Amino acid sequence: MEDLKNKIFCGDVLEELKKIPDQSIDLVVTSPPYNLKNSTGNGMKDGRGGKWANAELINGYKHHSDNMPHEEYVEWQRNCLTEMMRVLKDDGAIFYNHKWRVQNGLMQDRQDIVQGFPVRQIIIWRRKGGFNFNPGYFLPTYEVIYMITKPKFKLAKGANSHGDVWDIGQAKGIDHPAPFPIELVERIISSSDGKLILDPFMGSGSSAIAAKKLGRDYVGIEISPEYCEYAEKRIAEESSQLEIAL
């Protein structure tokens, strides 16, 4: 595992996950692509962009179109979760961030992805703000974090005093279409005693930065070489700031 610590591996998520030994990871914190361009409710599916017309996500992620047939997307995410469970220690947990949405007029709550996995709790991440051009439902202002646990998982001392609704704003000024706020990841990691943190959808590097700030080690996986390079740059900058502070 020493060869894996504090590195981001650039490649296909399932192929890279299979290289990680069984029961070697303490905590998984991740937010996968949401398959937004296959969504009927935001105008992306037909290419117009809808409320996202000026957003970078209209073009998808770098090296990932974010436009898979729904059944294929579900199978992919379930395979990813299965691998995450394999590499997780018996006292570990997965914090799996996703978003519910209305599809064809009905709620899509991601049960088709997480069904059968040991979900212990759902945390509401209230992001604040947003836009809603659909007169059929209220403005969505939150995402969900599924806490999927192994049997022996326990929170760090005092962490159970947090409620299950977290008011944390969205990340700003990050060169990525859907960055994880560092504050959110810090809340998750600091709520665990885990020393080795895995993010198999590393993106802009927020999970690694949060781990470093809390004195933990990380392992990252990211398919895009551009995002890998950007994440490494952010991590290096944050490490320099930490050294200056010390």
PDB file of C-alpha atoms in Angstrom:
ATOM      1  CA  MET A   1       0.000   0.000   0.000  1.00  0.00           C
ATOM      2  CA  GLU A   2       2.959   2.348   0.439  1.00  0.00           C
ATOM      3  CA  ASP A   3       3.203   2.479  -3.361  1.00  0.00           C
ATOM      4  CA  LEU A   4      -0.388   3.736  -3.546  1.00  0.00           C
ATOM      5  CA  LYS A   5      -0.431   6.335  -0.787  1.00  0.00           C
ATOM      6  CA  ASN A   6      -0.739  10.017  -1.677  1.00  0.00           C
ATOM      7  CA  LYS A   7      -0.931   9.413  -5.397  1.00  0.00           C
ATOM      8  CA  ILE A   8      -3.560   9.983  -8.066  1.00  0.00           C
ATOM      9  CA  PHE A   9      -3.785   7.211 -10.641  1.00  0.00           C
ATOM     10  CA  CYS A  10      -4.931   8.363 -14.050  1.00  0.00           C
ATOM     11  CA  GLY A  11      -7.063   5.716 -15.716  1.00  0.00           C
ATOM     12  CA  ASP A  12     -10.386   3.893 -15.893  1.00  0.00           C
ATOM     13  CA  VAL A  13     -11.981   3.743 -12.451  1.00  0.00           C
ATOM     14  CA  LEU A  14     -12.817   0.032 -12.469  1.00  0.00           C
ATOM     15  CA  GLU A  15      -9.442  -1.005 -13.843  1.00  0.00           C
ATOM     16  CA  GLU A  16      -7.608   1.082 -11.251  1.00  0.00           C
ATOM     17  CA  LEU A  17      -9.838  -0.047  -8.368  1.00  0.00           C
ATOM     18  CA  LYS A  18      -9.032  -3.666  -9.172  1.00  0.00           C
ATOM     19  CA  LYS A  19      -5.349  -2.939  -8.498  1.00  0.00           C
ATOM     20  CA  ILE A  20      -6.062  -2.003  -4.871  1.00  0.00           C
ATOM     21  CA  PRO A  21      -5.782  -4.903  -2.369  1.00  0.00           C
ATOM     22  CA  ASP A  22      -8.789  -6.243  -0.465  1.00  0.00           C
ATOM     23  CA  GLN A  23      -9.656  -4.501   2.813  1.00  0.00           C
ATOM     24  CA  SER A  24      -6.866  -1.927   2.541  1.00  0.00           C
ATOM     25  CA  ILE A  25      -8.847   1.350   2.593  1.00  0.00           C
ATOM     26  CA  ASP A  26     -10.283   2.996   5.722  1.00  0.00           C
ATOM     27  CA  LEU A  27     -12.716   5.438   4.133  1.00  0.00           C
ATOM     28  CA  VAL A  28     -14.094   6.188   0.669  1.00  0.00           C
ATOM     29  CA  VAL A  29     -15.324   9.709  -0.085  1.00  0.00           C
ATOM     30  CA  THR A  30     -16.524  10.331  -3.606  1.00  0.00           C
ATOM     31  CA  SER A  31     -18.982  11.983  -5.948  1.00  0.00           C
ATOM     32  CA  PRO A  32     -19.309  10.279  -9.338  1.00  0.00           C
ATOM     33  CA  PRO A  33     -20.472  11.951 -12.554  1.00  0.00           C
ATOM     34  CA  TYR A  34     -24.254  12.275 -12.348  1.00  0.00           C
ATOM     35  CA  ASN A  35     -25.009  11.348 -15.977  1.00  0.00           C
ATOM     36  CA  LEU A  36     -26.456  14.832 -16.415  1.00  0.00           C
ATOM     37  CA  LYS A  37     -26.459  14.792 -20.198  1.00  0.00           C
ATOM     38  CA  ASN A  38     -28.865  11.861 -20.121  1.00  0.00           C
ATOM     39  CA  SER A  39     -31.261  13.811 -17.907  1.00  0.00           C
ATOM     40  CA  THR A  40     -34.632  14.816 -19.329  1.00  0.00           C
ATOM     41  CA  GLY A  41     -35.281  17.537 -16.776  1.00  0.00           C
ATOM     42  CA  ASN A  42     -32.509  20.039 -17.439  1.00  0.00           C
ATOM     43  CA  GLY A  43     -32.479  20.435 -21.220  1.00  0.00           C
ATOM     44  CA  MET A  44     -29.063  18.809 -21.640  1.00  0.00           C
ATOM     45  CA  LYS A  45     -30.394  15.630 -23.203  1.00  0.00           C
ATOM     46  CA  ASP A  46     -31.351  17.321 -26.465  1.00  0.00           C
ATOM     47  CA  GLY A  47     -28.258  19.527 -26.521  1.00  0.00           C
ATOM     48  CA  ARG A  48     -29.919  22.872 -25.848  1.00  0.00           C
ATOM     49  CA  GLY A  49     -28.464  23.162 -22.371  1.00  0.00           C
ATOM     50  CA  GLY A  50     -31.609  24.406 -20.668  1.00  0.00           C
ATOM     51  CA  LYS A  51     -30.759  26.051 -17.368  1.00  0.00           C
ATOM     52  CA  TRP A  52     -27.165  24.894 -17.876  1.00  0.00           C
ATOM     53  CA  ALA A  53     -26.728  26.631 -21.249  1.00  0.00           C
ATOM     54  CA  ASN A  54     -23.687  28.566 -20.058  1.00  0.00           C
ATOM     55  CA  ALA A  55     -22.256  25.809 -17.865  1.00  0.00           C
ATOM     56  CA  GLU A  56     -19.168  23.801 -18.673  1.00  0.00           C
ATOM     57  CA  LEU A  57     -21.087  20.571 -18.093  1.00  0.00           C
ATOM     58  CA  ILE A  58     -23.016  21.102 -21.343  1.00  0.00           C
ATOM     59  CA  ASN A  59     -19.890  19.657 -22.979  1.00  0.00           C
ATOM     60  CA  GLY A  60     -19.582  16.843 -20.440  1.00  0.00           C
ATOM     61  CA  TYR A  61     -16.452  16.151 -18.442  1.00  0.00           C
ATOM     62  CA  LYS A  62     -13.045  15.856 -20.030  1.00  0.00           C
ATOM     63  CA  HIS A  63     -12.696  12.222 -21.149  1.00  0.00           C
ATOM     64  CA  HIS A  64     -16.239  11.381 -19.976  1.00  0.00           C
ATOM     65  CA  SER A  65     -19.372  12.330 -21.923  1.00  0.00           C
ATOM     66  CA  ASP A  66     -21.706  12.073 -18.883  1.00  0.00           C
ATOM     67  CA  ASN A  67     -24.318  10.724 -21.287  1.00  0.00           C
ATOM     68  CA  MET A  68     -24.715   6.975 -20.766  1.00  0.00           C
ATOM     69  CA  PRO A  69     -27.973   5.042 -21.236  1.00  0.00           C
ATOM     70  CA  HIS A  70     -29.511   4.981 -17.764  1.00  0.00           C
ATOM     71  CA  GLU A  71     -29.384   1.198 -17.296  1.00  0.00           C
ATOM     72  CA  GLU A  72     -25.726   1.165 -18.371  1.00  0.00           C
ATOM     73  CA  TYR A  73     -24.936   4.007 -15.971  1.00  0.00           C
ATOM     74  CA  VAL A  74     -26.609   2.177 -13.068  1.00  0.00           C
ATOM     75  CA  GLU A  75     -24.681  -1.019 -13.803  1.00  0.00           C
ATOM     76  CA  TRP A  76     -21.414   0.961 -13.980  1.00  0.00           C
ATOM     77  CA  GLN A  77     -22.016   2.677 -10.659  1.00  0.00           C
ATOM     78  CA  ARG A  78     -23.038  -0.574  -8.945  1.00  0.00           C
ATOM     79  CA  ASN A  79     -19.850  -2.203 -10.216  1.00  0.00           C
ATOM     80  CA  CYS A  80     -17.863   0.736  -8.837  1.00  0.00           C
ATOM     81  CA  LEU A  81     -19.577   0.441  -5.433  1.00  0.00           C
ATOM     82  CA  THR A  82     -18.896  -3.301  -5.392  1.00  0.00           C
ATOM     83  CA  GLU A  83     -15.183  -2.637  -5.890  1.00  0.00           C
ATOM     84  CA  MET A  84     -15.220   0.083  -3.231  1.00  0.00           C
ATOM     85  CA  MET A  85     -16.764  -2.375  -0.779  1.00  0.00           C
ATOM     86  CA  ARG A  86     -14.102  -4.954  -1.606  1.00  0.00           C
ATOM     87  CA  VAL A  87     -11.182  -2.627  -0.850  1.00  0.00           C
ATOM     88  CA  LEU A  88     -12.808  -1.280   2.332  1.00  0.00           C
ATOM     89  CA  LYS A  89     -11.764  -2.557   5.760  1.00  0.00           C
ATOM     90  CA  ASP A  90     -14.357  -4.149   8.050  1.00  0.00           C
ATOM     91  CA  ASP A  91     -14.616  -0.912  10.054  1.00  0.00           C
ATOM     92  CA  GLY A  92     -14.749   1.362   7.009  1.00  0.00           C
ATOM     93  CA  ALA A  93     -17.449   3.314   5.200  1.00  0.00           C
ATOM     94  CA  ILE A  94     -18.254   4.829   1.823  1.00  0.00           C
ATOM     95  CA  PHE A  95     -19.658   8.366   1.669  1.00  0.00           C
ATOM     96  CA  TYR A  96     -21.259   8.356  -1.770  1.00  0.00           C
ATOM     97  CA  ASN A  97     -22.529  11.755  -2.896  1.00  0.00           C
ATOM     98  CA  HIS A  98     -25.238  11.834  -5.564  1.00  0.00           C
ATOM     99  CA  LYS A  99     -28.254  13.869  -6.581  1.00  0.00           C
ATOM    100  CA  TRP A 100     -31.929  13.012  -6.805  1.00  0.00           C
ATOM    101  CA  ARG A 101     -33.768  14.463  -9.748  1.00  0.00           C
ATOM    102  CA  VAL A 102     -37.093  14.411 -11.542  1.00  0.00           C
ATOM    103  CA  GLN A 103     -37.027  12.291 -14.700  1.00  0.00           C
ATOM    104  CA  ASN A 104     -40.088  12.230 -16.977  1.00  0.00           C
ATOM    105  CA  GLY A 105     -42.130  13.802 -14.203  1.00  0.00           C
ATOM    106  CA  LEU A 106     -41.148  11.283 -11.483  1.00  0.00           C
ATOM    107  CA  MET A 107     -38.559  11.272  -8.704  1.00  0.00           C
ATOM    108  CA  GLN A 108     -35.369   9.352  -9.458  1.00  0.00           C
ATOM    109  CA  ASP A 109     -33.862   8.709  -6.020  1.00  0.00           C
ATOM    110  CA  ARG A 110     -30.888   6.474  -6.969  1.00  0.00           C
ATOM    111  CA  GLN A 111     -32.307   3.405  -5.243  1.00  0.00           C
ATOM    112  CA  ASP A 112     -31.546   1.477  -8.421  1.00  0.00           C
ATOM    113  CA  ILE A 113     -27.854   2.183  -7.716  1.00  0.00           C
ATOM    114  CA  VAL A 114     -27.619   1.733  -3.941  1.00  0.00           C
ATOM    115  CA  GLN A 115     -30.209  -1.032  -3.445  1.00  0.00           C
ATOM    116  CA  GLY A 116     -28.611  -4.045  -1.758  1.00  0.00           C
ATOM    117  CA  PHE A 117     -25.657  -2.092  -0.406  1.00  0.00           C
ATOM    118  CA  PRO A 118     -25.566  -1.521   3.389  1.00  0.00           C
ATOM    119  CA  VAL A 119     -26.809   2.073   3.523  1.00  0.00           C
ATOM    120  CA  ARG A 120     -26.827   3.086   7.198  1.00  0.00           C
ATOM    121  CA  GLN A 121     -27.841   6.721   6.798  1.00  0.00           C
ATOM    122  CA  ILE A 122     -28.595   9.431   4.244  1.00  0.00           C
ATOM    123  CA  ILE A 123     -27.049  12.852   4.829  1.00  0.00           C
ATOM    124  CA  ILE A 124     -28.620  15.882   3.192  1.00  0.00           C
ATOM    125  CA  TRP A 125     -26.040  18.299   1.802  1.00  0.00           C
ATOM    126  CA  ARG A 126     -27.893  21.603   1.482  1.00  0.00           C
ATOM    127  CA  ARG A 127     -25.904  23.499  -1.155  1.00  0.00           C
ATOM    128  CA  LYS A 128     -28.056  26.664  -1.183  1.00  0.00           C
ATOM    129  CA  GLY A 129     -28.978  28.686  -4.241  1.00  0.00           C
ATOM    130  CA  GLY A 130     -29.576  27.356  -7.719  1.00  0.00           C
ATOM    131  CA  PHE A 131     -32.026  27.861 -10.564  1.00  0.00           C
ATOM    132  CA  ASN A 132     -35.264  26.157 -11.488  1.00  0.00           C
ATOM    133  CA  PHE A 133     -37.085  26.767 -14.767  1.00  0.00           C
ATOM    134  CA  ASN A 134     -39.523  23.903 -14.287  1.00  0.00           C
ATOM    135  CA  PRO A 135     -42.961  24.977 -12.986  1.00  0.00           C
ATOM    136  CA  GLY A 136     -43.767  21.408 -11.934  1.00  0.00           C
ATOM    137  CA  TYR A 137     -41.647  21.225  -8.778  1.00  0.00           C
ATOM    138  CA  PHE A 138     -39.832  23.355  -6.202  1.00  0.00           C
ATOM    139  CA  LEU A 139     -36.245  24.543  -6.582  1.00  0.00           C
ATOM    140  CA  PRO A 140     -33.814  21.695  -5.716  1.00  0.00           C
ATOM    141  CA  THR A 141     -31.249  22.990  -3.210  1.00  0.00           C
ATOM    142  CA  TYR A 142     -29.684  19.801  -1.868  1.00  0.00           C
ATOM    143  CA  GLU A 143     -27.763  16.673  -2.767  1.00  0.00           C
ATOM    144  CA  VAL A 144     -27.601  13.412  -0.831  1.00  0.00           C
ATOM    145  CA  ILE A 145     -24.700  11.509   0.675  1.00  0.00           C
ATOM    146  CA  TYR A 146     -25.311   7.808   1.177  1.00  0.00           C
ATOM    147  CA  MET A 147     -23.326   6.504   4.148  1.00  0.00           C
ATOM    148  CA  ILE A 148     -22.652   2.912   3.123  1.00  0.00           C
ATOM    149  CA  THR A 149     -20.905   1.061   5.932  1.00  0.00           C
ATOM    150  CA  LYS A 150     -19.087  -2.115   6.802  1.00  0.00           C
ATOM    151  CA  PRO A 151     -20.393  -3.780  10.016  1.00  0.00           C
ATOM    152  CA  LYS A 152     -17.778  -2.417  12.423  1.00  0.00           C
ATOM    153  CA  PHE A 153     -17.822   1.211  11.267  1.00  0.00           C
ATOM    154  CA  LYS A 154     -18.117   3.843  13.982  1.00  0.00           C
ATOM    155  CA  LEU A 155     -17.880   7.612  13.836  1.00  0.00           C
ATOM    156  CA  ALA A 156     -14.962   9.403  15.452  1.00  0.00           C
ATOM    157  CA  LYS A 157     -15.478  10.542  19.024  1.00  0.00           C
ATOM    158  CA  GLY A 158     -17.951  13.436  19.139  1.00  0.00           C
ATOM    159  CA  ALA A 159     -18.855  13.274  15.438  1.00  0.00           C
ATOM    160  CA  ASN A 160     -22.299  11.877  16.197  1.00  0.00           C
ATOM    161  CA  SER A 161     -23.244  15.322  17.494  1.00  0.00           C
ATOM    162  CA  HIS A 162     -23.485  16.534  13.882  1.00  0.00           C
ATOM    163  CA  GLY A 163     -26.978  16.488  12.467  1.00  0.00           C
ATOM    164  CA  ASP A 164     -27.808  14.761   9.210  1.00  0.00           C
ATOM    165  CA  VAL A 165     -28.443  18.029   7.315  1.00  0.00           C
ATOM    166  CA  TRP A 166     -25.273  19.920   6.405  1.00  0.00           C
ATOM    167  CA  ASP A 167     -25.360  23.546   5.228  1.00  0.00           C
ATOM    168  CA  ILE A 168     -22.203  23.877   3.140  1.00  0.00           C
ATOM    169  CA  GLY A 169     -21.960  26.117   0.082  1.00  0.00           C
ATOM    170  CA  GLN A 170     -20.779  25.011  -3.319  1.00  0.00           C
ATOM    171  CA  ALA A 171     -17.115  25.289  -4.272  1.00  0.00           C
ATOM    172  CA  LYS A 172     -16.144  28.418  -6.201  1.00  0.00           C
ATOM    173  CA  GLY A 173     -13.172  29.435  -8.294  1.00  0.00           C
ATOM    174  CA  ILE A 174     -12.255  25.843  -9.204  1.00  0.00           C
ATOM    175  CA  ASP A 175     -11.446  24.902 -12.807  1.00  0.00           C
ATOM    176  CA  HIS A 176     -13.762  21.877 -12.872  1.00  0.00           C
ATOM    177  CA  PRO A 177     -17.461  21.675 -13.809  1.00  0.00           C
ATOM    178  CA  ALA A 178     -18.530  19.979 -10.554  1.00  0.00           C
ATOM    179  CA  PRO A 179     -15.937  20.378  -7.773  1.00  0.00           C
ATOM    180  CA  PHE A 180     -16.334  18.932  -4.276  1.00  0.00           C
ATOM    181  CA  PRO A 181     -16.183  21.677  -1.587  1.00  0.00           C
ATOM    182  CA  ILE A 182     -13.164  21.024   0.644  1.00  0.00           C
ATOM    183  CA  GLU A 183     -15.245  21.916   3.700  1.00  0.00           C
ATOM    184  CA  LEU A 184     -17.680  19.107   2.889  1.00  0.00           C
ATOM    185  CA  VAL A 185     -14.917  16.513   2.535  1.00  0.00           C
ATOM    186  CA  GLU A 186     -13.250  17.740   5.722  1.00  0.00           C
ATOM    187  CA  ARG A 187     -16.533  17.220   7.597  1.00  0.00           C
ATOM    188  CA  ILE A 188     -16.701  13.639   6.344  1.00  0.00           C
ATOM    189  CA  ILE A 189     -13.056  12.704   6.914  1.00  0.00           C
ATOM    190  CA  SER A 190     -12.859  14.319  10.347  1.00  0.00           C
ATOM    191  CA  SER A 191     -15.933  12.288  11.346  1.00  0.00           C
ATOM    192  CA  SER A 192     -13.900   9.101  10.909  1.00  0.00           C
ATOM    193  CA  ASP A 193     -10.693   7.786  12.471  1.00  0.00           C
ATOM    194  CA  GLY A 194      -9.669   6.371   9.091  1.00  0.00           C
ATOM    195  CA  LYS A 195      -6.097   7.070   8.031  1.00  0.00           C
ATOM    196  CA  LEU A 196      -6.219   6.114   4.332  1.00  0.00           C
ATOM    197  CA  ILE A 197      -8.868   7.858   2.221  1.00  0.00           C
ATOM    198  CA  LEU A 198      -9.874   6.783  -1.290  1.00  0.00           C
ATOM    199  CA  ASP A 199     -11.632   8.939  -3.867  1.00  0.00           C
ATOM    200  CA  PRO A 200     -12.127   6.960  -7.110  1.00  0.00           C
ATOM    201  CA  PHE A 201     -13.553  10.035  -8.885  1.00  0.00           C
ATOM    202  CA  MET A 202     -10.904  12.516  -7.751  1.00  0.00           C
ATOM    203  CA  GLY A 203     -11.756  15.323 -10.179  1.00  0.00           C
ATOM    204  CA  SER A 204     -10.158  18.572  -9.022  1.00  0.00           C
ATOM    205  CA  GLY A 205      -8.445  17.021  -5.989  1.00  0.00           C
ATOM    206  CA  SER A 206     -10.612  18.311  -3.137  1.00  0.00           C
ATOM    207  CA  SER A 207     -10.646  14.954  -1.304  1.00  0.00           C
ATOM    208  CA  ALA A 208      -6.857  14.763  -1.368  1.00  0.00           C
ATOM    209  CA  ILE A 209      -6.515  18.339  -0.111  1.00  0.00           C
ATOM    210  CA  ALA A 210      -8.941  17.697   2.738  1.00  0.00           C
ATOM    211  CA  ALA A 211      -7.067  14.520   3.673  1.00  0.00           C
ATOM    212  CA  LYS A 212      -3.730  16.356   3.707  1.00  0.00           C
ATOM    213  CA  LYS A 213      -5.136  19.164   5.854  1.00  0.00           C
ATOM    214  CA  LEU A 214      -6.310  16.591   8.396  1.00  0.00           C
ATOM    215  CA  GLY A 215      -3.055  14.644   8.422  1.00  0.00           C
ATOM    216  CA  ARG A 216      -4.451  11.630   6.564  1.00  0.00           C
ATOM    217  CA  ASP A 217      -3.178   9.772   3.486  1.00  0.00           C
ATOM    218  CA  TYR A 218      -5.127   9.503   0.249  1.00  0.00           C
ATOM    219  CA  VAL A 219      -5.436   7.425  -2.901  1.00  0.00           C
ATOM    220  CA  GLY A 220      -7.074   8.991  -5.939  1.00  0.00           C
ATOM    221  CA  ILE A 221      -8.339   7.734  -9.287  1.00  0.00           C
ATOM    222  CA  GLU A 222      -9.255  10.034 -12.163  1.00  0.00           C
ATOM    223  CA  ILE A 223      -9.726   9.238 -15.854  1.00  0.00           C
ATOM    224  CA  SER A 224      -8.861  12.696 -17.214  1.00  0.00           C
ATOM    225  CA  PRO A 225      -5.146  13.563 -17.552  1.00  0.00           C
ATOM    226  CA  GLU A 226      -6.086  17.256 -17.445  1.00  0.00           C
ATOM    227  CA  TYR A 227      -7.942  16.883 -14.139  1.00  0.00           C
ATOM    228  CA  CYS A 228      -5.120  14.743 -12.735  1.00  0.00           C
ATOM    229  CA  GLU A 229      -2.640  17.490 -13.549  1.00  0.00           C
ATOM    230  CA  TYR A 230      -4.921  20.176 -12.128  1.00  0.00           C
ATOM    231  CA  ALA A 231      -5.527  18.199  -8.936  1.00  0.00           C
ATOM    232  CA  GLU A 232      -1.788  17.653  -8.427  1.00  0.00           C
ATOM    233  CA  LYS A 233      -1.235  21.391  -8.840  1.00  0.00           C
ATOM    234  CA  ARG A 234      -3.907  22.215  -6.244  1.00  0.00           C
ATOM    235  CA  ILE A 235      -2.500  19.630  -3.819  1.00  0.00           C
ATOM    236  CA  ALA A 236       1.027  21.035  -4.212  1.00  0.00           C
ATOM    237  CA  GLU A 237      -0.209  24.571  -3.601  1.00  0.00           C
ATOM    238  CA  GLU A 238      -2.150  23.490  -0.524  1.00  0.00           C
ATOM    239  CA  SER A 239       0.855  21.562   0.799  1.00  0.00           C
ATOM    240  CA  SER A 240       2.996  24.689   0.463  1.00  0.00           C
ATOM    241  CA  GLN A 241       0.439  26.702   2.402  1.00  0.00           C
ATOM    242  CA  LEU A 242       0.351  24.065   5.140  1.00  0.00           C
ATOM    243  CA  GLU A 243       4.146  24.150   5.422  1.00  0.00           C
ATOM    244  CA  ILE A 244       4.090  27.933   5.677  1.00  0.00           C
ATOM    245  CA  ALA A 245       1.423  27.749   8.389  1.00  0.00           C
ATOM    246  CA  LEU A 246       3.521  25.267  10.374  1.00  0.00           C
TER     247      LEU A 246
END
